[in-house]
Short mmCIF file of C-alpha atoms in Angstrom, two decimals:
data_model
loop_
_atom_site.label_atom_id
_atom_site.label_comp_id
_atom_site.label_asym_id
_atom_site.label_seq_id
_atom_site.Cartn_x
_atom_site.Cartn_y
_atom_site.Cartn_z
CA MET A 140 0.03 -0.01 0.15
CA LEU A 141 1.39 3.23 -0.77
CA ASP A 142 1.88 5.56 2.47
CA GLN A 143 4.61 8.19 0.74
CA LEU A 144 4.58 9.80 -2.32
CA LEU A 145 7.10 12.41 -4.03
CA VAL A 146 5.49 14.81 -6.79
CA ALA A 147 8.80 15.50 -8.96
CA THR A 148 8.16 19.11 -9.35
CA GLY A 149 9.62 22.68 -8.31
CA ASN A 150 6.10 24.15 -8.72
CA ASP A 151 4.86 24.31 -5.20
CA SER A 152 1.40 24.68 -6.65
CA LYS A 153 1.46 21.41 -8.47
CA VAL A 154 2.09 19.57 -5.02
CA GLU A 155 -0.28 21.32 -3.11
CA GLU A 156 -2.62 20.19 -6.06
CA ILE A 157 -1.93 17.13 -5.74
CA GLU A 158 -1.30 17.01 -2.23
CA GLU A 159 -5.33 17.74 -1.62
CA GLU A 160 -6.08 15.00 -3.86
CA PHE A 161 -4.08 12.00 -1.78
CA ARG A 162 -5.48 12.86 1.76
CA GLU A 163 -8.10 10.88 1.81
CA PHE A 164 -6.19 8.16 1.33
CA GLY A 165 -3.54 9.20 3.85
CA VAL A 166 -0.57 9.49 1.64
CA ARG A 167 2.12 11.65 2.94
CA VAL A 168 2.77 13.84 -0.49
CA THR A 169 6.42 15.38 -0.41
CA SER A 170 8.33 17.27 -2.45
CA PRO A 171 12.35 17.41 -4.01
CA LYS A 172 12.69 20.62 -1.77
CA GLN A 173 11.35 19.17 1.44
CA GLN A 174 13.47 15.84 1.02
CA GLY A 175 16.62 18.05 -0.19
CA ILE A 176 17.09 16.93 -3.43
CA SER A 177 17.07 18.95 -6.86
CA LEU A 178 16.04 17.53 -10.23
CA GLU A 179 18.74 18.55 -13.02
CA ARG A 180 18.13 15.95 -15.62
CA THR A 181 17.10 17.72 -18.84
CA GLU A 182 13.68 17.52 -19.94
CA SER A 183 14.77 16.18 -23.47
CA GLY A 184 11.84 14.44 -24.35
CA GLU A 185 9.71 14.90 -27.79
CA ASN A 186 6.38 14.93 -26.46
CA TYR A 187 5.02 14.98 -22.66
CA HIS A 188 5.02 11.70 -21.57
CA GLU A 189 8.88 11.82 -22.12
CA ASN A 190 9.60 14.15 -20.33
CA ALA A 191 7.10 13.25 -17.51
CA ARG A 192 9.13 10.05 -17.23
CA ILE A 193 12.51 11.70 -17.28
CA LYS A 194 11.19 13.76 -13.94
CA ALA A 195 9.49 11.14 -11.96
CA GLU A 196 12.50 8.67 -12.71
CA GLU A 197 14.86 10.97 -11.55
CA GLY A 198 12.58 11.73 -8.60
CA TYR A 199 12.76 8.10 -7.49
CA ASP A 200 16.15 7.57 -8.10
CA LYS A 201 17.12 10.03 -5.85
CA SER A 202 14.54 9.85 -3.14
CA GLY A 203 13.90 6.02 -3.20
CA LEU A 204 10.30 7.05 -2.99
CA ALA A 205 7.27 6.33 -5.23
CA SER A 206 7.35 9.46 -7.58
CA LEU A 207 4.88 11.04 -9.77
CA ALA A 208 5.72 13.78 -12.21
CA ASP A 209 3.39 15.09 -14.88
CA ASP A 210 4.41 17.14 -17.96
CA SER A 211 1.59 19.95 -19.17
CA GLY A 212 1.61 22.14 -21.86
CA LEU A 213 -1.06 24.67 -23.53
CA GLU A 214 -2.08 23.72 -27.32
CA VAL A 215 -3.40 26.87 -29.38
CA ASP A 216 -4.91 25.75 -32.63
CA ALA A 217 -4.28 29.49 -34.19
CA LEU A 218 -0.33 29.10 -33.14
CA ASP A 219 -0.31 25.33 -34.95
CA GLY A 220 -0.68 23.63 -31.35
CA ARG A 221 2.49 26.08 -30.06
CA PRO A 222 3.67 26.22 -27.42
CA GLY A 223 2.68 22.35 -26.56
CA ILE A 224 5.89 20.79 -24.62
CA ARG A 225 7.78 24.25 -24.72
CA SER A 226 4.78 25.96 -22.60
CA ASP A 227 6.89 27.14 -19.61
CA ARG A 228 9.88 28.50 -21.64
CA TRP A 229 8.19 29.63 -24.52
CA ALA A 230 8.56 33.12 -23.46
CA GLY A 231 12.21 32.49 -22.17
CA SER A 232 13.35 30.19 -19.44
CA ASP A 233 13.38 32.83 -16.69
CA ALA A 234 9.91 34.37 -17.96
CA THR A 235 7.41 35.18 -14.90
CA ASP A 236 3.85 34.05 -15.38
CA ALA A 237 2.58 37.77 -16.21
CA GLU A 238 5.15 37.61 -18.92
CA LYS A 239 4.25 34.14 -20.30
CA ASN A 240 0.55 35.51 -20.84
CA GLN A 241 1.61 39.16 -22.12
CA TYR A 242 3.81 36.70 -24.93
CA LEU A 243 0.96 34.54 -25.78
CA LEU A 244 -1.76 37.64 -26.36
CA GLU A 245 1.29 38.97 -28.36
CA LYS A 246 1.34 36.36 -30.59
CA LEU A 247 -2.63 35.88 -30.60
CA GLU A 248 -3.12 39.83 -31.60
CA GLY A 249 -5.57 40.16 -34.39
CA VAL A 250 -6.87 36.71 -33.94
CA PRO A 251 -10.57 36.40 -33.11
CA PRO A 252 -12.71 34.66 -30.26
CA GLU A 253 -13.86 32.37 -32.56
CA ASP A 254 -10.40 31.45 -33.54
CA ARG A 255 -8.77 31.35 -30.20
CA THR A 256 -9.36 27.97 -29.60
CA ALA A 257 -6.95 25.90 -27.24
CA ARG A 258 -6.78 22.84 -24.89
CA PHE A 259 -4.46 22.20 -21.55
CA VAL A 260 -2.83 18.75 -22.15
CA CYS A 261 -1.31 16.77 -19.12
CA GLU A 262 0.27 13.47 -19.05
CA MET A 263 1.79 11.98 -15.48
CA VAL A 264 3.97 8.78 -15.04
CA PHE A 265 3.69 7.10 -11.59
CA PHE A 266 7.40 5.47 -10.75
CA ASP A 267 8.46 2.97 -8.45
CA ASP A 268 10.95 -0.13 -7.89
CA THR A 269 9.34 -1.68 -10.44
CA GLY A 270 10.07 1.21 -13.14
CA GLU A 271 7.10 3.39 -14.89
CA ARG A 272 4.06 1.66 -13.50
CA PHE A 273 1.55 3.72 -14.58
CA HIS A 274 1.03 6.69 -17.33
CA THR A 275 -2.00 8.40 -17.76
CA ARG A 276 -3.24 11.62 -19.52
CA GLY A 277 -5.78 14.45 -19.31
CA ILE A 278 -6.97 17.45 -21.84
CA CYS A 279 -9.57 20.28 -20.89
CA GLU A 280 -11.14 22.09 -24.05
CA GLY A 281 -11.70 25.95 -23.73
CA TRP A 282 -10.03 29.03 -25.54
CA ILE A 283 -7.76 31.78 -25.01
CA ALA A 284 -9.10 35.22 -23.62
CA GLN A 285 -8.36 38.70 -24.73
CA GLU A 286 -7.01 39.47 -21.93
CA PRO A 287 -6.18 38.39 -18.38
CA THR A 288 -9.28 37.72 -15.55
CA GLY A 289 -8.73 36.16 -12.29
CA ASP A 290 -6.19 35.87 -9.58
CA GLN A 291 -6.09 32.17 -8.52
CA GLY A 292 -3.73 29.68 -10.31
CA PHE A 293 -0.49 29.79 -12.44
CA GLY A 294 0.78 29.93 -15.30
CA TYR A 295 -1.62 30.97 -18.34
CA ASP A 296 -4.37 30.34 -15.93
CA PRO A 297 -5.69 34.06 -16.40
CA LEU A 298 -6.03 33.51 -20.25
CA PHE A 299 -7.75 30.20 -20.47
CA ARG A 300 -11.49 30.40 -20.50
CA VAL A 301 -12.91 26.69 -19.46
CA ASN A 302 -15.96 25.12 -21.77
CA GLN A 303 -17.12 23.42 -19.16
CA ALA A 304 -17.45 26.21 -16.73
CA GLU A 305 -19.28 28.76 -18.63
CA ASP A 306 -16.08 30.03 -20.16
CA LYS A 307 -14.67 31.28 -16.98
CA THR A 308 -10.77 31.24 -17.10
CA PHE A 309 -8.91 28.93 -14.47
CA ALA A 310 -7.82 31.91 -12.27
CA GLU A 311 -11.48 32.53 -11.57
CA LEU A 312 -12.62 28.94 -10.53
CA GLY A 313 -10.74 28.83 -7.39
CA PRO A 314 -8.86 25.68 -6.63
CA ALA A 315 -12.20 23.20 -5.77
CA VAL A 316 -13.42 23.69 -9.31
CA LYS A 317 -10.22 23.60 -11.11
CA ASN A 318 -8.86 20.41 -9.22
CA TRP A 319 -12.70 18.64 -10.64
CA ILE A 320 -12.00 19.42 -14.32
CA SER A 321 -8.63 20.74 -15.52
CA HIS A 322 -6.62 18.60 -17.57
CA ARG A 323 -4.13 17.77 -14.61
CA ALA A 324 -7.09 16.78 -12.26
CA ARG A 325 -8.55 14.42 -14.92
CA ALA A 326 -4.76 12.62 -15.52
CA LEU A 327 -4.62 12.46 -11.83
CA ASN A 328 -8.24 11.02 -11.37
CA ASP A 329 -7.18 8.45 -13.88
CA LEU A 330 -3.81 7.84 -12.05
CA ILE A 331 -5.80 7.54 -8.92
CA SER A 332 -8.19 4.72 -10.10
CA ARG A 333 -5.09 2.63 -11.61
CA LEU A 334 -3.60 2.96 -7.77
CA ARG A 335 -6.30 1.76 -6.20
CA GLU A 336 -7.39 -1.12 -8.94
CA ASN A 337 -3.57 -2.16 -8.01
CA ASP A 338 -3.82 -2.27 -4.42
CA LEU A 339 -1.69 0.71 -4.01
CA LEU A 340 -4.65 2.78 -2.16
CA PRO A 341 -7.37 1.84 -0.19
CA ASP A 342 -10.58 0.77 -2.53
CA ASP A 343 -13.16 1.62 -0.73
CA GLY A 344 -16.37 2.82 -3.21
CA PRO A 345 -15.94 4.81 -5.89
CA ARG A 346 -14.79 8.40 -5.66
CA ALA A 347 -17.20 11.43 -5.13
#
């Protein structure tokens, strides 16, 4: 039974989102920072899955704990799917969230609302002493707003309007709703189901 899980990321917001989901199972979620390790391997994969595996494997190798990692990206149809796997570094490796959002708006200048369709994609890898045990994928459809709104979330959340949530941005929804419908939530829920099916988490009935 899983009792401790390393979330292989330096993003505290991701750790908090995932910790919330595992709390009901009594799993203690930890991070590289809390373990006193750093993730240094280059995310050299050609897709989300490969990048997630690189991080999860390094997390396991350095901590000895079962490790979970995700790689996520924003795919904008008017930009031929960019920024995709380069979402975090597209505006520059040191760009702030505000700068990333401004860069995206500049790239979409003049594009009408009906052509600003986009989606967030997340792929997760769970890695333990057996190697890569599970790999899941989640997608959330929406479109890019013409200006940022909302003060919650991170990354492109203030610009991504969600089809499933009355076209509100992720940053307007708050964590409770976002953690239910987001790309990461969908990948994580699938992963949790697989962990339960394989007796790594208690299976006491369907998740609400």
